[in-house]
mmCIF file of C-alpha atoms in Angstrom:
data_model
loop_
_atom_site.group_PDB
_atom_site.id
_atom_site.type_symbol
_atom_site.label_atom_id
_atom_site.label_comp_id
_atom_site.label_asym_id
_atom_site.label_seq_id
_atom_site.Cartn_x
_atom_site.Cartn_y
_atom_site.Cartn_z
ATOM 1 C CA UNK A 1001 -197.066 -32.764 68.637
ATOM 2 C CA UNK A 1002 -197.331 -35.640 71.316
ATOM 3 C CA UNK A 1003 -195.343 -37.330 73.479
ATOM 4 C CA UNK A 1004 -197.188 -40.674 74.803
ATOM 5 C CA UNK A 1005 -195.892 -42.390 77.563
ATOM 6 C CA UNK A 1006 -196.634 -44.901 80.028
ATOM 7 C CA UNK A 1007 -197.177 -42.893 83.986
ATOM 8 C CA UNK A 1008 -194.054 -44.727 84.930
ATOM 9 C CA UNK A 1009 -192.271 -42.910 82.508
ATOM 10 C CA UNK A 1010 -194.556 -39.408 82.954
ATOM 11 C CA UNK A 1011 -191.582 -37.217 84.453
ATOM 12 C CA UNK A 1012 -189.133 -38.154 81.132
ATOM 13 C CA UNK A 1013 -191.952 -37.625 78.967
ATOM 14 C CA UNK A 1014 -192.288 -33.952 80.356
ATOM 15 C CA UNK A 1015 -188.537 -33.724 80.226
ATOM 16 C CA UNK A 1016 -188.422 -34.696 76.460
ATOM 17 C CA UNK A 1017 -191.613 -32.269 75.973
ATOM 18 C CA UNK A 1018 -189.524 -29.314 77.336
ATOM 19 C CA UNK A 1019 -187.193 -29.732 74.777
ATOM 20 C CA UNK A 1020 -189.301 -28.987 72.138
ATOM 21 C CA UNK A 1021 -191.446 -26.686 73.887
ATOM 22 C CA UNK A 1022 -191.711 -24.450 70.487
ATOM 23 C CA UNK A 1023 -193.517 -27.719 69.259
ATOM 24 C CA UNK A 1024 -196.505 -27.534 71.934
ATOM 25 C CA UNK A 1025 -196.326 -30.623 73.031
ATOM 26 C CA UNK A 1026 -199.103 -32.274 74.848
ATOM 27 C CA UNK A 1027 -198.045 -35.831 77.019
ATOM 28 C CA UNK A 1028 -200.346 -38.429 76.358
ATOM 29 C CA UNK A 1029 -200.797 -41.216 79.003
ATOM 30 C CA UNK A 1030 -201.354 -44.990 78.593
ATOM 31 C CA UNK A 1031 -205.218 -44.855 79.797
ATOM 32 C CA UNK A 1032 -204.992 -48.596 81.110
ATOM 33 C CA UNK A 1033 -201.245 -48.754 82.693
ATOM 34 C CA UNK A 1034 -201.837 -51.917 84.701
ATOM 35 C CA UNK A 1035 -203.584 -54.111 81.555
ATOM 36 C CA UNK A 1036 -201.642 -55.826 79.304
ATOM 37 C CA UNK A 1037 -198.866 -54.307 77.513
ATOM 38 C CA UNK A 1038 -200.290 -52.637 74.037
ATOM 39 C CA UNK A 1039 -198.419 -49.242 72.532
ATOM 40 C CA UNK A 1040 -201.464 -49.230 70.663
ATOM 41 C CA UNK A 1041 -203.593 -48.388 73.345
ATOM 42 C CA UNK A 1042 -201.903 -45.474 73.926
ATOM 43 C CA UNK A 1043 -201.028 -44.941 69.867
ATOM 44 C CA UNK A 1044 -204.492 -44.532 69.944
ATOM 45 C CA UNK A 1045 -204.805 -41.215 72.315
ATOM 46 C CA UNK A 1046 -201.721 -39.950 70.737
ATOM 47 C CA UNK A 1047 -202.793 -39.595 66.934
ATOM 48 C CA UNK A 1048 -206.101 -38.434 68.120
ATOM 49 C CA UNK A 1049 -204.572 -35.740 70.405
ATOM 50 C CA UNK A 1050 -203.838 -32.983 67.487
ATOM 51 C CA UNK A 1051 -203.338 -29.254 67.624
ATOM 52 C CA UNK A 1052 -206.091 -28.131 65.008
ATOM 53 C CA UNK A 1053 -204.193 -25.665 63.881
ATOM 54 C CA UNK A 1054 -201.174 -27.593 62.942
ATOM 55 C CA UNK A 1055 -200.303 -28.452 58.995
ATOM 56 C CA UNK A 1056 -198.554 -31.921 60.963
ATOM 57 C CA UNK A 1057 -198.647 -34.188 63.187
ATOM 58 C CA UNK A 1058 -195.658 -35.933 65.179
ATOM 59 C CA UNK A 1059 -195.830 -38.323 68.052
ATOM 60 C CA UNK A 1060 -192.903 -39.182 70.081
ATOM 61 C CA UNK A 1061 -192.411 -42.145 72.447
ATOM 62 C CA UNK A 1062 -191.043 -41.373 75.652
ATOM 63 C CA UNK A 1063 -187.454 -43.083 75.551
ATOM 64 C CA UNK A 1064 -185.738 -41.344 73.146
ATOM 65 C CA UNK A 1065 -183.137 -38.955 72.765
ATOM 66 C CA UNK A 1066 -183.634 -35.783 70.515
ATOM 67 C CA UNK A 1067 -180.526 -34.955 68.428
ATOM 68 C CA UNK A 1068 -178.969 -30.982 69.553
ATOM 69 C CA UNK A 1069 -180.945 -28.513 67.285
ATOM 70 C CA UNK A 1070 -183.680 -31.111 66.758
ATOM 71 C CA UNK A 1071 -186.538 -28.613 66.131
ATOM 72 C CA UNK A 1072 -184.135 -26.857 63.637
ATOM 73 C CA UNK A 1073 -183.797 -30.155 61.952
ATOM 74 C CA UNK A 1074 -187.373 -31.251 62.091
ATOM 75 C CA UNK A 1075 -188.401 -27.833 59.773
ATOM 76 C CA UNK A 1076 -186.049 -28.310 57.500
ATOM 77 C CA UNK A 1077 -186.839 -31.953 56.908
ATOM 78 C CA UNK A 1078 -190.714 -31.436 56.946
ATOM 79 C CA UNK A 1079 -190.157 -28.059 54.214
ATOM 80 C CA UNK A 1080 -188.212 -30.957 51.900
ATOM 81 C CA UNK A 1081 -191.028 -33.606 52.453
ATOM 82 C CA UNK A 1082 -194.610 -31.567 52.998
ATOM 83 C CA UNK A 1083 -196.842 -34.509 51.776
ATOM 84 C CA UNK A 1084 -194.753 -37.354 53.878
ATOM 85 C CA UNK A 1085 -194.882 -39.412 56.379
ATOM 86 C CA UNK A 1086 -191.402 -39.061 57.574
ATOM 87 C CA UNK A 1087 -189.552 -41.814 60.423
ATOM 88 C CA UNK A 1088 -187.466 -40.024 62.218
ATOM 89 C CA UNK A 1089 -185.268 -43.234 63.565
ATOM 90 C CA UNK A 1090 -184.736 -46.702 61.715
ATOM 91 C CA UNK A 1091 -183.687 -49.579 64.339
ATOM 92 C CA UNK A 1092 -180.234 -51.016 63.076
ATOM 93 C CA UNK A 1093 -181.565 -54.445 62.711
ATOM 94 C CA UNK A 1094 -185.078 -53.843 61.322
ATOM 95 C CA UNK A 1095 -184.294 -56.716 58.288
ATOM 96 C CA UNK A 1096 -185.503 -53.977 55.403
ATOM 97 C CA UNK A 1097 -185.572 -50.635 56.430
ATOM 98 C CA UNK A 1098 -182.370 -50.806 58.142
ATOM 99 C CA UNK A 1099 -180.375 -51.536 54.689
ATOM 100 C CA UNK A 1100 -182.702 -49.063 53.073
ATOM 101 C CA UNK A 1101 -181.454 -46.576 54.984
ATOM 102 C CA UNK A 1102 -178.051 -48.141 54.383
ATOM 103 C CA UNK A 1103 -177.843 -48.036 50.957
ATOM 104 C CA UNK A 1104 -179.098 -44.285 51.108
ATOM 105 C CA UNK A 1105 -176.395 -43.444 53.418
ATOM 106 C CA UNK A 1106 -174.261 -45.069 50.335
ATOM 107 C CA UNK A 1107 -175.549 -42.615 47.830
ATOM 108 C CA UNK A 1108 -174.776 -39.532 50.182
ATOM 109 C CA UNK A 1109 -179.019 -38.955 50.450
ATOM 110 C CA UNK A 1110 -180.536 -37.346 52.846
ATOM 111 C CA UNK A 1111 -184.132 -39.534 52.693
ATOM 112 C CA UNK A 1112 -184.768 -43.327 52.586
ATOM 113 C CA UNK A 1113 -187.929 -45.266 51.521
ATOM 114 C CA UNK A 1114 -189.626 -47.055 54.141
ATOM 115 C CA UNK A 1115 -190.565 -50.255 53.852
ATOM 116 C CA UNK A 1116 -194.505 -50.827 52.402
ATOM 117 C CA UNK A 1117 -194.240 -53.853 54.234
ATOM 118 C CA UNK A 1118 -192.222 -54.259 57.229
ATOM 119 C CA UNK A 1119 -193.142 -52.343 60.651
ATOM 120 C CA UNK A 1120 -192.900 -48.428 60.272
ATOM 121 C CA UNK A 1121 -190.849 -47.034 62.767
ATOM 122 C CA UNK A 1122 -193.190 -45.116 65.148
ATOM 123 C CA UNK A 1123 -190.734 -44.146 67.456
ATOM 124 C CA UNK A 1124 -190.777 -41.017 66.395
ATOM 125 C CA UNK A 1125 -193.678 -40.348 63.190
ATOM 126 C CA UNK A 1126 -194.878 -37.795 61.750
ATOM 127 C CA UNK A 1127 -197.937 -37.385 59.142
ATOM 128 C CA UNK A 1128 -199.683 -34.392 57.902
ATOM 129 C CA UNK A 1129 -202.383 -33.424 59.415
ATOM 130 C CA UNK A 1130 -205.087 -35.230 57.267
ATOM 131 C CA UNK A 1131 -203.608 -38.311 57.582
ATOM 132 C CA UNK A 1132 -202.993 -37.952 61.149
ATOM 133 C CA UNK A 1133 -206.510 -37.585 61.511
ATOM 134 C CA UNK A 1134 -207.036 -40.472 59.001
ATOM 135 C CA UNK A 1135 -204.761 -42.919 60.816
ATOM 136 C CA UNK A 1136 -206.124 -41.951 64.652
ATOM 137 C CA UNK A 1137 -209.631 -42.722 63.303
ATOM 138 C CA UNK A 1138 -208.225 -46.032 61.329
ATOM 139 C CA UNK A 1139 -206.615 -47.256 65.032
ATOM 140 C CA UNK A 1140 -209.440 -46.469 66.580
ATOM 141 C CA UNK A 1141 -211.188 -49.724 64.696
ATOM 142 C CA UNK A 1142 -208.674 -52.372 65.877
ATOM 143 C CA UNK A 1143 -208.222 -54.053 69.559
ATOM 144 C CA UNK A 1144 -205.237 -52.800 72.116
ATOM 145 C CA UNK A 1145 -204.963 -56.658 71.884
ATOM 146 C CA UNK A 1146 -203.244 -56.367 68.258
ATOM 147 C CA UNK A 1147 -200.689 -54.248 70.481
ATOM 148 C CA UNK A 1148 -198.584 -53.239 67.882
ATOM 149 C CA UNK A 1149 -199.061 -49.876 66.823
ATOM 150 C CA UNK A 1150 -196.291 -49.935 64.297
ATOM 151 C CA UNK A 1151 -197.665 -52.474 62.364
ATOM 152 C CA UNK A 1152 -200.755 -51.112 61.909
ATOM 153 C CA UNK A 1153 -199.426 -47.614 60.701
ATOM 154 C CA UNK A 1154 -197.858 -49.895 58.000
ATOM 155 C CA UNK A 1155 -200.855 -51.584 57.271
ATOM 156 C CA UNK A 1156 -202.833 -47.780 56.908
ATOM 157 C CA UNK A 1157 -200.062 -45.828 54.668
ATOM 158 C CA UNK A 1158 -199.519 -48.945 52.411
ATOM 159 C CA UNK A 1159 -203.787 -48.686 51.866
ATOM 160 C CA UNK A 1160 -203.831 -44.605 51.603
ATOM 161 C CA UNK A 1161 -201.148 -44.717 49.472
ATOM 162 C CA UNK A 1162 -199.212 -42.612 51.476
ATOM 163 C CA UNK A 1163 -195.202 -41.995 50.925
ATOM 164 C CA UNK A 1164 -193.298 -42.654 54.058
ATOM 165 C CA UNK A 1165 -189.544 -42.262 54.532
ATOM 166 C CA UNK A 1166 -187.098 -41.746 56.881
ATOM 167 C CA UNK A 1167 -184.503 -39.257 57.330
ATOM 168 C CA UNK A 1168 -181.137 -39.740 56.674
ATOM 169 C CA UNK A 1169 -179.298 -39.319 59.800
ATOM 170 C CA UNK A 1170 -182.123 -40.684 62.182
ATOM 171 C CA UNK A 1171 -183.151 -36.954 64.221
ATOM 172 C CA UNK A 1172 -183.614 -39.356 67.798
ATOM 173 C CA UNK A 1173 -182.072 -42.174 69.039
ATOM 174 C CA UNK A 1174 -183.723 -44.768 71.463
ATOM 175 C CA UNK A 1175 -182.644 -44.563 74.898
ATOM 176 C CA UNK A 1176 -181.602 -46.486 77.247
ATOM 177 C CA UNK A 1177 -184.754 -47.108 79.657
ATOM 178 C CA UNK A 1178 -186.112 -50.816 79.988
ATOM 179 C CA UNK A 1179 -189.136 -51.543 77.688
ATOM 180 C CA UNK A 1180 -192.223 -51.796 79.358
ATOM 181 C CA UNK A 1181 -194.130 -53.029 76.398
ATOM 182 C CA UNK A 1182 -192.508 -56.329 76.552
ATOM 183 C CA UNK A 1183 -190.208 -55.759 73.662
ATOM 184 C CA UNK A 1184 -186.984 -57.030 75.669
ATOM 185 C CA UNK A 1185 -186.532 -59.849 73.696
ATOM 186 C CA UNK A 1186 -185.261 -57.514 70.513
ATOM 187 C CA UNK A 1187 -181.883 -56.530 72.530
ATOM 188 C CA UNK A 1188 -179.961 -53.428 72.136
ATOM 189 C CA UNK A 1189 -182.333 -50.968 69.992
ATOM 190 C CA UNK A 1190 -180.574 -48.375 68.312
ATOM 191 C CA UNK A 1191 -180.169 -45.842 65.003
ATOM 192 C CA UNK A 1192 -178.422 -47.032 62.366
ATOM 193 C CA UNK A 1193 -177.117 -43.619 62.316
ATOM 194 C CA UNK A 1194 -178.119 -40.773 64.914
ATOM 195 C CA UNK A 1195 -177.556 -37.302 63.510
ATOM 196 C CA UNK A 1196 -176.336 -36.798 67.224
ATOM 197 C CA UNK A 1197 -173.058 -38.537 66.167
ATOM 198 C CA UNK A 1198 -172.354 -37.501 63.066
ATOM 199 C CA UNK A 1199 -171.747 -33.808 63.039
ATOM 200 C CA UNK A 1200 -174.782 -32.495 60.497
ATOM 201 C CA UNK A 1201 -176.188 -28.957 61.315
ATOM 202 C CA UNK A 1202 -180.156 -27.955 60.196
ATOM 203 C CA UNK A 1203 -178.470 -26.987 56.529
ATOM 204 C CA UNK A 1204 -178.121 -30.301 55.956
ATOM 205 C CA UNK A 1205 -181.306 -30.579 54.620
ATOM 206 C CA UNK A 1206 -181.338 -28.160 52.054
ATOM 207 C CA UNK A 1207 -179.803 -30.211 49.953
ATOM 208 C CA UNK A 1208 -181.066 -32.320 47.368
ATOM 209 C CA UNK A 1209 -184.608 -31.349 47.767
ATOM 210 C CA UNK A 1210 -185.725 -32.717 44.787
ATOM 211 C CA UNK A 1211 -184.331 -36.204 45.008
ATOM 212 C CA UNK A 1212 -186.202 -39.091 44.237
ATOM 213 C CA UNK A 1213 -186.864 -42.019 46.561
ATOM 214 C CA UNK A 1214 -187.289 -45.475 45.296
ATOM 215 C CA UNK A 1215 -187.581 -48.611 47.199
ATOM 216 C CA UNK A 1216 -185.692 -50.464 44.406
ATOM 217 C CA UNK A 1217 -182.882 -52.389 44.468
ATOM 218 C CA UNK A 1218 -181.772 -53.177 41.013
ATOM 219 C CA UNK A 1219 -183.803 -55.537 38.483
ATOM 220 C CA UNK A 1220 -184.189 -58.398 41.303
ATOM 221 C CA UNK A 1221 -185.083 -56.307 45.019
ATOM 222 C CA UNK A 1222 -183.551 -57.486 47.705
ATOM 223 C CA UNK A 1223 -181.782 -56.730 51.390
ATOM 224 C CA UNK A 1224 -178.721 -57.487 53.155
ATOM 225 C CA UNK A 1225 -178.318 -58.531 56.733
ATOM 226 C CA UNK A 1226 -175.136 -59.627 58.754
ATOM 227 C CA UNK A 1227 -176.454 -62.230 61.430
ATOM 228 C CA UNK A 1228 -174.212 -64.421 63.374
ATOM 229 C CA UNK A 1229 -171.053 -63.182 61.555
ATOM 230 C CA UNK A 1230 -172.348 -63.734 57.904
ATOM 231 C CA UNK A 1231 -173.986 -61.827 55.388
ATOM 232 C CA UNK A 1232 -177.207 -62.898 54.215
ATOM 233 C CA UNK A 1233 -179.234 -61.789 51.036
ATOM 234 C CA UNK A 1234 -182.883 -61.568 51.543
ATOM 235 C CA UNK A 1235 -185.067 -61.636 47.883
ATOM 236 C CA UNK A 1236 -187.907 -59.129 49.291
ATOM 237 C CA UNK A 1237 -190.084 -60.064 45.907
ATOM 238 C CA UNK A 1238 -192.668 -56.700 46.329
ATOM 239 C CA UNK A 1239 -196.298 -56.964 45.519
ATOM 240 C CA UNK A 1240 -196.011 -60.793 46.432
ATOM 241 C CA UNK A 1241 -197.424 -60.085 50.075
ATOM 242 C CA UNK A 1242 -194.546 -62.499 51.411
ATOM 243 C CA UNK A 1243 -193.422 -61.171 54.409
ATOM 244 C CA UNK A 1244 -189.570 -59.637 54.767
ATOM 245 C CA UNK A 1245 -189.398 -60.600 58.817
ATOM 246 C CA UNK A 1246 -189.257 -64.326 58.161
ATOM 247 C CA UNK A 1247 -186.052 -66.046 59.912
ATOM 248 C CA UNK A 1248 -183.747 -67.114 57.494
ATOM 249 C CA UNK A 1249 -181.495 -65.363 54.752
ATOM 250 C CA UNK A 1250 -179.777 -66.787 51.684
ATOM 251 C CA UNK A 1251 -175.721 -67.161 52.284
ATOM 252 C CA UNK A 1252 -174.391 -64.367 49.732
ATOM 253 C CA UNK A 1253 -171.657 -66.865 48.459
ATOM 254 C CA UNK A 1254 -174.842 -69.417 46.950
ATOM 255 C CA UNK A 1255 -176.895 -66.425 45.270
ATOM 256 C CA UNK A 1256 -175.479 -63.167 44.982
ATOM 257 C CA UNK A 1257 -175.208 -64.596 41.346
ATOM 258 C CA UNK A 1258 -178.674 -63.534 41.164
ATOM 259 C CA UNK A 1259 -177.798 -60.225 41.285
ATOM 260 C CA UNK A 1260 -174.815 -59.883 38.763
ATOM 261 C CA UNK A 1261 -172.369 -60.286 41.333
ATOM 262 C CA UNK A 1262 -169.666 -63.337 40.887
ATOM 263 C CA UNK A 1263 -168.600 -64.888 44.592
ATOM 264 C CA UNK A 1264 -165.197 -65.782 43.293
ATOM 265 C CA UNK A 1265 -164.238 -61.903 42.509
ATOM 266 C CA UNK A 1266 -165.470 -60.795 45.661
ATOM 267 C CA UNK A 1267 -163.252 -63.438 47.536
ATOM 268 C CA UNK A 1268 -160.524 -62.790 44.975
ATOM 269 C CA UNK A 1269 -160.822 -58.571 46.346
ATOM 270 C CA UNK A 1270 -160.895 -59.146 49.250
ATOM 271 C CA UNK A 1271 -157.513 -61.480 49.716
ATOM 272 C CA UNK A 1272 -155.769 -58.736 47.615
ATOM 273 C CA UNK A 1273 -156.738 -56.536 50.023
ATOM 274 C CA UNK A 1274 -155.274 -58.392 53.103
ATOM 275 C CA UNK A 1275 -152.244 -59.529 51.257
ATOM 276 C CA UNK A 1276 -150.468 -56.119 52.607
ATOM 277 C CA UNK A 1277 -151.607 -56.392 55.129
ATOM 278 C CA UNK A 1278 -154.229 -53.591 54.790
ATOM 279 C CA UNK A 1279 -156.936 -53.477 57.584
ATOM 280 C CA UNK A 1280 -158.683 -57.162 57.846
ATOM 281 C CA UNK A 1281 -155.556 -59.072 57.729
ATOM 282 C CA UNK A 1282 -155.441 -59.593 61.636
ATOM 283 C CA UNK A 1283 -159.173 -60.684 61.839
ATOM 284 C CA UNK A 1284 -160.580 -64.284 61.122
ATOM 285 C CA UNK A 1285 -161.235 -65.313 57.501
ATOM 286 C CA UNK A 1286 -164.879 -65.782 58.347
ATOM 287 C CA UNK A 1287 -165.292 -62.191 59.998
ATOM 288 C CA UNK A 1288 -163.227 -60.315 57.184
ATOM 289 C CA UNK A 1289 -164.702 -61.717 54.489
ATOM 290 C CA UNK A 1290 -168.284 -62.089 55.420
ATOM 291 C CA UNK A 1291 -167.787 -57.857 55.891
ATOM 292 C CA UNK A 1292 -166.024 -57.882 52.989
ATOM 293 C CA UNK A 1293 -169.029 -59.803 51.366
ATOM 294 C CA UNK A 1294 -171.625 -57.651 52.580
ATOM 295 C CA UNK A 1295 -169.738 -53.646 51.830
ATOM 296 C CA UNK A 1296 -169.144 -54.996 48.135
ATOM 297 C CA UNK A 1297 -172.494 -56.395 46.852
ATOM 298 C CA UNK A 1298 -173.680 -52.844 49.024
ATOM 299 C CA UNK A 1299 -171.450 -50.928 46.744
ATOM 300 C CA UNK A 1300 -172.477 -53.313 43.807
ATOM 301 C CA UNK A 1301 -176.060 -52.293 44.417
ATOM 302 C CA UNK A 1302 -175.182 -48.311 44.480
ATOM 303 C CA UNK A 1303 -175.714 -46.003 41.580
ATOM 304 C CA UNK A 1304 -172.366 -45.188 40.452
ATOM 305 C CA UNK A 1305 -172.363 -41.689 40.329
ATOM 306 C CA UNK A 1306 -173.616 -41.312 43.511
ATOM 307 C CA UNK A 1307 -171.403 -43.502 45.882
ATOM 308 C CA UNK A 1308 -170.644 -41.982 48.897
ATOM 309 C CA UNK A 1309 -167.295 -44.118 50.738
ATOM 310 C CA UNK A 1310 -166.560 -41.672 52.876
ATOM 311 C CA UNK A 1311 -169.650 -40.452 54.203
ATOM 312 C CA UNK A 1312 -169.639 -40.148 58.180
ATOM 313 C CA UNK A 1313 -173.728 -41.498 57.707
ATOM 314 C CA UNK A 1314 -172.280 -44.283 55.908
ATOM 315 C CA UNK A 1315 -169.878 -45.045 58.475
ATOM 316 C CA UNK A 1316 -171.708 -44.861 60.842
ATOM 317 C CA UNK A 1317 -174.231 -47.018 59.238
ATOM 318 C CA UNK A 1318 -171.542 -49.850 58.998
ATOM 319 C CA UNK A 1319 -170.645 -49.412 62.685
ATOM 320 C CA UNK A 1320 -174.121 -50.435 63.695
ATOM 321 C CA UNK A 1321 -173.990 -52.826 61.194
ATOM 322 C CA UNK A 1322 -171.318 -54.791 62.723
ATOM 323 C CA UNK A 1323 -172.808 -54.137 66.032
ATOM 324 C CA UNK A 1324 -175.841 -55.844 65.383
ATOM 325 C CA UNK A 1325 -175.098 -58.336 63.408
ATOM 326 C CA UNK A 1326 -171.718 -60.379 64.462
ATOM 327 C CA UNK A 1327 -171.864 -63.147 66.464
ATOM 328 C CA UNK A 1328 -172.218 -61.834 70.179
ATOM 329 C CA UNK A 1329 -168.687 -63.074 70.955
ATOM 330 C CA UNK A 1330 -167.300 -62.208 67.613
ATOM 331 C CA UNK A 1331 -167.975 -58.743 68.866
ATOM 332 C CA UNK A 1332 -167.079 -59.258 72.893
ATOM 333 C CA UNK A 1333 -163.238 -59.523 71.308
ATOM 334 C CA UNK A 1334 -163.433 -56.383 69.533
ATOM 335 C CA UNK A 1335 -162.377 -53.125 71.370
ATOM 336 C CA UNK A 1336 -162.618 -49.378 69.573
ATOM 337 C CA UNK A 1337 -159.437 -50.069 67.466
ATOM 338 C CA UNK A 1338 -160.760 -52.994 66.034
ATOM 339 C CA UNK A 1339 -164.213 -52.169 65.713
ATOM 340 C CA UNK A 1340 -163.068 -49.216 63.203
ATOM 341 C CA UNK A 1341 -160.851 -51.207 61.333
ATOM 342 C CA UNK A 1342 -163.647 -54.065 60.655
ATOM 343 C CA UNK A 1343 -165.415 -50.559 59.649
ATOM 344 C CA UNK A 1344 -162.502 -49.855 56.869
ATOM 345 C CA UNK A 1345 -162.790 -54.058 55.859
ATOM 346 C CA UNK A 1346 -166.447 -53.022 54.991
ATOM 347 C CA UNK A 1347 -165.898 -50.271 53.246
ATOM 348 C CA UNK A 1348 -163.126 -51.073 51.355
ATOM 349 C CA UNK A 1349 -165.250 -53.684 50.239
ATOM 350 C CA UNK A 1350 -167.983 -51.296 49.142
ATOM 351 C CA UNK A 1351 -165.233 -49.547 47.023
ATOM 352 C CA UNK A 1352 -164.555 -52.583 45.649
ATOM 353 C CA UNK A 1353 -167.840 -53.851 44.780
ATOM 354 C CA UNK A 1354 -168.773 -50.029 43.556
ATOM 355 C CA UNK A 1355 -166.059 -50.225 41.249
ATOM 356 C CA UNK A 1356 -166.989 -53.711 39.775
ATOM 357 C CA UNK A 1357 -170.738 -51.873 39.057
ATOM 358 C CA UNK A 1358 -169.595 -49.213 37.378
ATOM 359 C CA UNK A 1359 -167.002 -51.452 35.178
ATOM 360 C CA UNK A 1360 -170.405 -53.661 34.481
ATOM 361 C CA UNK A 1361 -172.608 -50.646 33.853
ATOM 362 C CA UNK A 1362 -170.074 -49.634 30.967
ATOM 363 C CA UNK A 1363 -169.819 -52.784 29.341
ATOM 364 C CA UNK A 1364 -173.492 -53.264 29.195
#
């Protein structure tokens, strides 16, 4: 196990070490602190900085936090997944893994696909050992100018065929210390769930060992994202090469036809549900509904016998939805009342749209 850091950084990268002293961690250090920014350059001391003796390989940046019991976890989760690379944190907003980790939170599973396609999250990574030394000889070919470490790991599991997911709570969160490899422009970077706040102990894991994990999303693949207030439907069209980062989504009112779901009963749910005034009914048509939108064509997409409503994953998984994605002063008016009742307008909305699937599933 690594931690790399940069030698601002060196005394919380020795801190995060001795809490997983058990691991033998080594601290890597960025070998050129005053070039340009490249977590690359450093990615590329880290992967190449293995214990010989270990069956895997993990690398940690230095700003994260570790979730209580996280070696505990870790086992369990590498036992379950032996031949994986496993992402131990998905960023809220990443446009594709984030909602496949959503939608896995939805079925009450404990792993979600990563993205073949879309940046892996290197935060914290781990690889067995082979591949480890596969990937830190593969970096080892490109330029610290490419900088982006992430993209490259992509780039190397999607040609080794190599499965990657993530774990279901993320086992770290990102902290709070200022980037220094010029990522400020991405905002607030956090989980879309951290095990940290959502009560799971180590046996969490030792359940559903054997479940499968399938990027698929139904017979037409696709995304959700809430930006600006609205919920947007991204067509991810795999083994096109298109990429999923591009800045623009389809309104879900114009085209969630395309995916057997009819606008008109989703707006016709969700005014049934405010007529009682049931959470939502104080909030702004365009807020309520747009999360309305978004937790029904999410429960639309679930299988049904897996749906998972209640889930504190999947909560918290909406939480950072709405977090990330309404409009920054749609959210500025929101204190912790409100936030958890635009939480409830969500899911509601997933039970909604779960219960339309399932009523389609048995006609069909």
């Amino acid at each position: 196990m690594v931690v790399m850091c940069h030698p601002s950084r060196i005394s919380q990268a020795r801190a995060l070490a001795g809490e997983c002293a058990e691991l033998r961690p080594r601290v890597v250090v960025d070998p050129d602190p005053h070039g340009f920014p490249s977590p690359l350059r450093t990615a590329k001391l880290a992967w190449a900085s293995r214990d010989p003796d270990a069956t895997h390989h993990l690398v940690l940046q230095d700003d994260v936090v570790l979730a209580g019991d996280f070696v505990a976890h870790l086992r369990k989760a590498v036992a379950r997944r032996p031949d994986h690379g496993i992402a131990l944190y998905v960023n809220r907003n990443s446009l594709h893994n984030s909602y496949l980790f959503r939608r896995a939170a939805a079925r009450g599973a404990r792993w979600s696909p990563v993205s073949r396609f879309e940046y892996t999250p290197t935060l914290g990574f781990l690889l067995p050992a082979g591949h480890a030394a596969g990937l830190a000889e593969y970096l080892s070919t490109i330029p610290d100018e490419f900088r982006d470490d992430d993209d490259a790991v992509t780039v190397f599991c999607r040609e080794q065929n190599i499965p990657v997911v993530s774990v279901v709570p993320s086992l770290l969160d990102h902290g709070d210390l200022p980037s220094v490899a010029g990522n400020h422009e991405h905002g607030v970077r956090r989980a879309v769930a951290f095990a940290g706040h959502v009560g799971i102990d180590a046996a969490h894991w030792d359940e559903d060992a054997a479940e499968e994990v399938s990027e698929e999303t139904g017979e037409i693949p696709f995304v959700l994202e809430i930006y600006d207030s609205r919920c947007l439907i991204r067509l991810t069209r795999p083994g096109t090469g298109e990429p999923v980062d591009d800045l623009f989504g389809w309104y879900w009112h114009d085209w969630c036809h395309l995916l057997g779901v009819t606008a008109d009963h989703v707006l016709e749910t969700w005014r049934e549900h405010v007529a009682d005034g049931s959470p939502g009914a104080r909030f702004s048509f365009e807020v309520s509904s747009e999360l309305w939108a978004a937790g029904y064509i999410l429960g639309f997409d679930v299988p049904s016998s897996r749906a998972r409503a209640a889930s504190p994953v999947l909560r918290a998984s909406v939480g950072s939805w709405l977090a990330c994605g309404l409009a920054p002063d749609d959210y500025a008016r929101l204190d912790e009342s409100s936030r958890e009742e635009l939480v409830d307008v969500c899911l509601a909305g997933f039970q909604a749209g779960h219960a339309a699937s399932v009523s389609a599933r048995s006609v069909a």
